[in-house]
Coordinates of C-alpha atoms and ligand atoms in Angstrom, one line a residue:
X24 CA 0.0 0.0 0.0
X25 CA 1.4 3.1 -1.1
X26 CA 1.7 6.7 0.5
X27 CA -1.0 8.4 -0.9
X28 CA -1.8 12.3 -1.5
X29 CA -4.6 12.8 1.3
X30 CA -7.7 15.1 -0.4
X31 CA -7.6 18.7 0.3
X32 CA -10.1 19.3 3.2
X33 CA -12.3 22.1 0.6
X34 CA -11.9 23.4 -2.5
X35 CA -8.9 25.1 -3.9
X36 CA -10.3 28.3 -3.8
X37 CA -12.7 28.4 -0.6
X38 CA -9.7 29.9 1.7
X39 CA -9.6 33.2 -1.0
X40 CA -8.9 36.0 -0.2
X41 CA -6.1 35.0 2.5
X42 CA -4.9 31.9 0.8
X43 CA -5.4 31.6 -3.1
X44 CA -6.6 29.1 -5.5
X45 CA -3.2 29.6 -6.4
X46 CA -1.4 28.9 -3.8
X47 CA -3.1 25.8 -2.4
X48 CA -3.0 24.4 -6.1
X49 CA 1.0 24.2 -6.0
X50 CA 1.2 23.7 -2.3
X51 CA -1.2 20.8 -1.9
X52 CA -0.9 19.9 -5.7
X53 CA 2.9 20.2 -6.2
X54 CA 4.6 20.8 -3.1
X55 CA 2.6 18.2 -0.9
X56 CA 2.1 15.7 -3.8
X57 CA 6.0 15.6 -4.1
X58 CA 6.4 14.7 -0.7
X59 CA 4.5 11.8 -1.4
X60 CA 6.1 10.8 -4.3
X61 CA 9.5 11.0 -2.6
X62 CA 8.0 8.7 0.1
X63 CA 6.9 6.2 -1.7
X64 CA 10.0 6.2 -3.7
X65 CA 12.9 6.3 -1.1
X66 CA 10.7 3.8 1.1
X67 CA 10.1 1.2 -1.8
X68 CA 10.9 -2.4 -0.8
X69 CA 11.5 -1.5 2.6
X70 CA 9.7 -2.6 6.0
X71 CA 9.1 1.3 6.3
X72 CA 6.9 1.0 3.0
X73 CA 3.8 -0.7 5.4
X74 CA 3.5 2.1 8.2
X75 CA 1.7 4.8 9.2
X76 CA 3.0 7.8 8.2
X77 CA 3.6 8.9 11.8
X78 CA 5.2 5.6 12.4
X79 CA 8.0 6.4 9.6
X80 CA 8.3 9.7 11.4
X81 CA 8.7 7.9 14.5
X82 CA 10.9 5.6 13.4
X83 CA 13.4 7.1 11.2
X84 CA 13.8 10.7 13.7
X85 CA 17.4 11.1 14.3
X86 CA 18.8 8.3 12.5
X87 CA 21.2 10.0 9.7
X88 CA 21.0 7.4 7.2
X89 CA 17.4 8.0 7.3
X90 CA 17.1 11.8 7.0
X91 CA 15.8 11.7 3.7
X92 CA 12.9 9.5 4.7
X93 CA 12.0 11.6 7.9
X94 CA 11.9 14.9 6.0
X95 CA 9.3 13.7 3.6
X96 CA 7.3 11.8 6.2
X97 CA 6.8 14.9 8.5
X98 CA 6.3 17.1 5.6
X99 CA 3.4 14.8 4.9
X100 CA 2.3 14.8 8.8
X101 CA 2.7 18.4 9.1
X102 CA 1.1 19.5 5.5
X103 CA -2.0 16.8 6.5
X104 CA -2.1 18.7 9.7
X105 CA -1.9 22.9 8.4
X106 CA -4.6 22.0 6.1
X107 CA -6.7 20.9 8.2
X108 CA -5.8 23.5 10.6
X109 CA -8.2 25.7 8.2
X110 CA -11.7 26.5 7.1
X111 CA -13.4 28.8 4.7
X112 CA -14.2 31.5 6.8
X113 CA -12.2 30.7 10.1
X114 CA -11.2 32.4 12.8
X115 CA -14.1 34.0 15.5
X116 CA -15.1 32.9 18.4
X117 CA -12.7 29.8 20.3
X118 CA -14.1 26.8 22.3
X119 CA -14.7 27.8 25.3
X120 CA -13.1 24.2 26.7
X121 CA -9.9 25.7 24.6
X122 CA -10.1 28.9 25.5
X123 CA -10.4 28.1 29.1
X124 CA -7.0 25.9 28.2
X125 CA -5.1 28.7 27.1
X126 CA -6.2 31.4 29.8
X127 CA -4.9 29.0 31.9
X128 CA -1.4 27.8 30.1
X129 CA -1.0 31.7 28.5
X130 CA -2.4 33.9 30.7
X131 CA -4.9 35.3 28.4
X132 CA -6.0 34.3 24.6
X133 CA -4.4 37.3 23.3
X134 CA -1.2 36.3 25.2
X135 CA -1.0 33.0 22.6
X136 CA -1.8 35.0 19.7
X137 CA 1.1 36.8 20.1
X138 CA 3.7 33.9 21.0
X139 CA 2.8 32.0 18.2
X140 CA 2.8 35.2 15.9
X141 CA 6.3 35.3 17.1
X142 CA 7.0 31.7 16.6
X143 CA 6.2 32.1 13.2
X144 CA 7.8 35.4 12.7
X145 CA 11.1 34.2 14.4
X146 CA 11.7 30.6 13.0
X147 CA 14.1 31.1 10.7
X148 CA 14.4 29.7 6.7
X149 CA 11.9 27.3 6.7
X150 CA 9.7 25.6 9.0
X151 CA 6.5 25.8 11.0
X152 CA 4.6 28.0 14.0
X153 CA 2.5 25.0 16.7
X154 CA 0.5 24.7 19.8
X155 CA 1.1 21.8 21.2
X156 CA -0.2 19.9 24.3
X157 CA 3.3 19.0 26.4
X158 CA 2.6 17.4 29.7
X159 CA -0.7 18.5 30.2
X160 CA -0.1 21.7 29.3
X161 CA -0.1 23.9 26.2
X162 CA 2.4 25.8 24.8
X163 CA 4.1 27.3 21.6
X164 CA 7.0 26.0 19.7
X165 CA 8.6 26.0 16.5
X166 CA 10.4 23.5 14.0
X167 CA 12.9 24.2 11.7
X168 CA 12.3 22.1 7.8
X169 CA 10.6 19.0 8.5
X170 CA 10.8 19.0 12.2
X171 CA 7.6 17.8 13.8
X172 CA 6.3 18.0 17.4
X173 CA 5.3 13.9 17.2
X174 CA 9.2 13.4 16.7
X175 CA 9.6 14.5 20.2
X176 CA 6.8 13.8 22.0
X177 CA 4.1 16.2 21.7
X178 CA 1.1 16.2 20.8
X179 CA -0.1 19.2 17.9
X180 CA -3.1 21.1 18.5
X181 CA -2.4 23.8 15.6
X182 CA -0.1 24.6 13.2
X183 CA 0.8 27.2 10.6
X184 CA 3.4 26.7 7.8
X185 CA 6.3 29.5 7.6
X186 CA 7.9 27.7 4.6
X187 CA 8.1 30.7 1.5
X188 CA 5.3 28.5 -0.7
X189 CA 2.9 28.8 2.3
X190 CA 2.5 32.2 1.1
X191 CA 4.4 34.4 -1.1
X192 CA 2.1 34.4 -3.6
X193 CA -0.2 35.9 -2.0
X194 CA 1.9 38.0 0.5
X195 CA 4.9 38.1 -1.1
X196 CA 8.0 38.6 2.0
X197 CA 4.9 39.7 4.5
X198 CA 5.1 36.5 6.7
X199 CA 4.0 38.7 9.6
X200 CA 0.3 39.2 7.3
X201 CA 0.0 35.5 6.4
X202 CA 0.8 34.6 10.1
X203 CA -1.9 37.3 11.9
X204 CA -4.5 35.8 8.5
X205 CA -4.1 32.3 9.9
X206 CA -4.7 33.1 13.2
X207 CA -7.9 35.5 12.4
X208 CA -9.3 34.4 9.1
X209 CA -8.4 31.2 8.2
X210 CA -8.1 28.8 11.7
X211 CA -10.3 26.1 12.1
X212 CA -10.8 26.5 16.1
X213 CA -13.3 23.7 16.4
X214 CA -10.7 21.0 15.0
X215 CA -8.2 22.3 17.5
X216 CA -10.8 22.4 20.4
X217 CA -11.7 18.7 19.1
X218 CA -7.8 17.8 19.0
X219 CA -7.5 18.9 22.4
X220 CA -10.5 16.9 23.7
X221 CA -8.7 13.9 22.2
X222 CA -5.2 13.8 23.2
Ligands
MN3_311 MN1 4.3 23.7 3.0

Protein backbone atom coordinates (compact mmCIF):
# COMPACT_ATOMS: atom_id res chain seq x y z
CA UNK A 1 0.00 0.00 0.00
CA UNK A 2 1.39 3.08 -1.09
CA UNK A 3 1.67 6.69 0.45
CA UNK A 4 -1.01 8.43 -0.87
CA UNK A 5 -1.79 12.32 -1.49
CA UNK A 6 -4.56 12.84 1.27
CA UNK A 7 -7.69 15.07 -0.40
CA UNK A 8 -7.62 18.73 0.28
CA UNK A 9 -10.08 19.30 3.20
CA UNK A 10 -12.32 22.11 0.62
CA UNK A 11 -11.93 23.37 -2.54
CA UNK A 12 -8.95 25.14 -3.92
CA UNK A 13 -10.30 28.32 -3.77
CA UNK A 14 -12.66 28.37 -0.60
CA UNK A 15 -9.74 29.91 1.66
CA UNK A 16 -9.63 33.17 -1.00
CA UNK A 17 -8.88 36.04 -0.23
CA UNK A 18 -6.06 34.99 2.50
CA UNK A 19 -4.88 31.86 0.79
CA UNK A 20 -5.36 31.58 -3.13
CA UNK A 21 -6.61 29.06 -5.49
CA UNK A 22 -3.24 29.56 -6.42
CA UNK A 23 -1.35 28.87 -3.83
CA UNK A 24 -3.07 25.80 -2.37
CA UNK A 25 -3.03 24.38 -6.12
CA UNK A 26 1.03 24.24 -6.00
CA UNK A 27 1.24 23.67 -2.32
CA UNK A 28 -1.24 20.81 -1.94
CA UNK A 29 -0.88 19.89 -5.68
CA UNK A 30 2.86 20.21 -6.25
CA UNK A 31 4.57 20.83 -3.14
CA UNK A 32 2.63 18.16 -0.87
CA UNK A 33 2.14 15.71 -3.82
CA UNK A 34 6.01 15.61 -4.07
CA UNK A 35 6.42 14.67 -0.67
CA UNK A 36 4.50 11.83 -1.43
CA UNK A 37 6.08 10.84 -4.28
CA UNK A 38 9.54 10.98 -2.60
CA UNK A 39 8.04 8.67 0.11
CA UNK A 40 6.91 6.22 -1.72
CA UNK A 41 10.01 6.22 -3.69
CA UNK A 42 12.88 6.26 -1.08
CA UNK A 43 10.66 3.76 1.10
CA UNK A 44 10.14 1.19 -1.79
CA UNK A 45 10.86 -2.44 -0.75
CA UNK A 46 11.54 -1.50 2.63
CA UNK A 47 9.72 -2.62 6.03
CA UNK A 48 9.12 1.26 6.30
CA UNK A 49 6.90 1.04 3.03
CA UNK A 50 3.76 -0.71 5.40
CA UNK A 51 3.54 2.06 8.16
CA UNK A 52 1.69 4.80 9.15
CA UNK A 53 3.05 7.84 8.16
CA UNK A 54 3.56 8.91 11.75
CA UNK A 55 5.20 5.63 12.39
CA UNK A 56 7.98 6.36 9.60
CA UNK A 57 8.30 9.72 11.45
CA UNK A 58 8.74 7.95 14.48
CA UNK A 59 10.92 5.57 13.36
CA UNK A 60 13.42 7.14 11.19
CA UNK A 61 13.79 10.66 13.70
CA UNK A 62 17.38 11.13 14.32
CA UNK A 63 18.78 8.31 12.47
CA UNK A 64 21.21 10.05 9.69
CA UNK A 65 20.97 7.39 7.20
CA UNK A 66 17.43 8.02 7.26
CA UNK A 67 17.14 11.79 6.98
CA UNK A 68 15.80 11.70 3.72
CA UNK A 69 12.91 9.54 4.66
CA UNK A 70 12.02 11.60 7.93
CA UNK A 71 11.86 14.86 6.03
CA UNK A 72 9.32 13.68 3.56
CA UNK A 73 7.31 11.79 6.23
CA UNK A 74 6.78 14.90 8.51
CA UNK A 75 6.25 17.11 5.57
CA UNK A 76 3.44 14.76 4.94
CA UNK A 77 2.27 14.85 8.77
CA UNK A 78 2.71 18.44 9.06
CA UNK A 79 1.12 19.52 5.52
CA UNK A 80 -2.01 16.80 6.54
CA UNK A 81 -2.05 18.72 9.70
CA UNK A 82 -1.94 22.86 8.42
CA UNK A 83 -4.58 22.02 6.09
CA UNK A 84 -6.71 20.92 8.19
CA UNK A 85 -5.80 23.54 10.63
CA UNK A 86 -8.15 25.73 8.22
CA UNK A 87 -11.71 26.54 7.06
CA UNK A 88 -13.37 28.79 4.67
CA UNK A 89 -14.25 31.47 6.76
CA UNK A 90 -12.16 30.67 10.10
CA UNK A 91 -11.17 32.42 12.84
CA UNK A 92 -14.11 34.03 15.51
CA UNK A 93 -15.08 32.88 18.37
CA UNK A 94 -12.70 29.84 20.35
CA UNK A 95 -14.10 26.76 22.27
CA UNK A 96 -14.74 27.78 25.25
CA UNK A 97 -13.09 24.24 26.67
CA UNK A 98 -9.95 25.68 24.61
CA UNK A 99 -10.15 28.90 25.46
CA UNK A 100 -10.37 28.06 29.12
CA UNK A 101 -7.02 25.92 28.21
CA UNK A 102 -5.13 28.75 27.05
CA UNK A 103 -6.24 31.44 29.76
CA UNK A 104 -4.91 29.05 31.95
CA UNK A 105 -1.42 27.76 30.11
CA UNK A 106 -0.95 31.66 28.46
CA UNK A 107 -2.37 33.90 30.72
CA UNK A 108 -4.95 35.27 28.42
CA UNK A 109 -6.04 34.32 24.63
CA UNK A 110 -4.35 37.34 23.33
CA UNK A 111 -1.17 36.25 25.16
CA UNK A 112 -1.00 32.99 22.65
CA UNK A 113 -1.79 34.96 19.70
CA UNK A 114 1.08 36.81 20.06
CA UNK A 115 3.66 33.93 20.96
CA UNK A 116 2.77 31.99 18.21
CA UNK A 117 2.80 35.24 15.93
CA UNK A 118 6.28 35.27 17.14
CA UNK A 119 6.96 31.67 16.59
CA UNK A 120 6.21 32.09 13.24
CA UNK A 121 7.83 35.41 12.75
CA UNK A 122 11.08 34.15 14.45
CA UNK A 123 11.73 30.57 12.95
CA UNK A 124 14.13 31.12 10.73
CA UNK A 125 14.43 29.66 6.70
CA UNK A 126 11.94 27.33 6.69
CA UNK A 127 9.67 25.63 8.98
CA UNK A 128 6.53 25.77 11.00
CA UNK A 129 4.65 28.02 14.02
CA UNK A 130 2.48 24.99 16.67
CA UNK A 131 0.53 24.73 19.76
CA UNK A 132 1.05 21.79 21.21
CA UNK A 133 -0.18 19.90 24.25
CA UNK A 134 3.25 18.99 26.42
CA UNK A 135 2.59 17.43 29.68
CA UNK A 136 -0.73 18.52 30.18
CA UNK A 137 -0.06 21.70 29.30
CA UNK A 138 -0.13 23.94 26.19
CA UNK A 139 2.39 25.77 24.79
CA UNK A 140 4.13 27.28 21.56
CA UNK A 141 7.00 25.97 19.72
CA UNK A 142 8.63 26.03 16.54
CA UNK A 143 10.37 23.46 14.04
CA UNK A 144 12.87 24.23 11.67
CA UNK A 145 12.26 22.05 7.78
CA UNK A 146 10.56 19.04 8.46
CA UNK A 147 10.77 18.95 12.22
CA UNK A 148 7.64 17.76 13.77
CA UNK A 149 6.31 18.02 17.42
CA UNK A 150 5.32 13.89 17.21
CA UNK A 151 9.17 13.42 16.74
CA UNK A 152 9.64 14.46 20.18
CA UNK A 153 6.77 13.76 22.00
CA UNK A 154 4.07 16.25 21.71
CA UNK A 155 1.08 16.17 20.77
CA UNK A 156 -0.11 19.20 17.91
CA UNK A 157 -3.13 21.13 18.54
CA UNK A 158 -2.43 23.78 15.59
CA UNK A 159 -0.06 24.55 13.24
CA UNK A 160 0.81 27.22 10.60
CA UNK A 161 3.44 26.68 7.81
CA UNK A 162 6.32 29.45 7.61
CA UNK A 163 7.92 27.72 4.57
CA UNK A 164 8.08 30.65 1.47
CA UNK A 165 5.34 28.50 -0.73
CA UNK A 166 2.94 28.80 2.31
CA UNK A 167 2.51 32.21 1.14
CA UNK A 168 4.45 34.37 -1.10
CA UNK A 169 2.11 34.45 -3.64
CA UNK A 170 -0.21 35.89 -1.98
CA UNK A 171 1.88 38.04 0.51
CA UNK A 172 4.87 38.08 -1.08
CA UNK A 173 7.95 38.59 2.00
CA UNK A 174 4.90 39.71 4.49
CA UNK A 175 5.05 36.51 6.74
CA UNK A 176 3.97 38.68 9.56
CA UNK A 177 0.27 39.22 7.32
CA UNK A 178 0.02 35.54 6.36
CA UNK A 179 0.83 34.59 10.13
CA UNK A 180 -1.89 37.29 11.94
CA UNK A 181 -4.50 35.77 8.47
CA UNK A 182 -4.09 32.31 9.89
CA UNK A 183 -4.71 33.12 13.18
CA UNK A 184 -7.90 35.53 12.36
CA UNK A 185 -9.30 34.44 9.11
CA UNK A 186 -8.45 31.18 8.22
CA UNK A 187 -8.08 28.81 11.69
CA UNK A 188 -10.31 26.11 12.14
CA UNK A 189 -10.80 26.45 16.15
CA UNK A 190 -13.30 23.74 16.44
CA UNK A 191 -10.73 21.00 14.98
CA UNK A 192 -8.17 22.31 17.48
CA UNK A 193 -10.79 22.41 20.35
CA UNK A 194 -11.74 18.68 19.12
CA UNK A 195 -7.81 17.80 18.96
CA UNK A 196 -7.52 18.87 22.37
CA UNK A 197 -10.45 16.85 23.72
CA UNK A 198 -8.67 13.89 22.22
CA UNK A 199 -5.24 13.79 23.25
MN1 LIG B 1 4.35 23.74 2.96
Amino acid sequence: MAFELAPLPYAHDALEPHTSSQTLHLHHGKHLQTYVTNLNNLTKDSPLASLSVVDVVKATVGKADQQGIFNNAGQIYNHDLFFACMKPNGGGAIPAALEAKLIADFGSVAAFKEAFHQAGLTQFGSGWAWLVLDGGKLSVTKTGNADTPIAHGKTPILVCDVWEHAYYVDFQNRRADFLKAFLENLVDWDAAAARLAAA
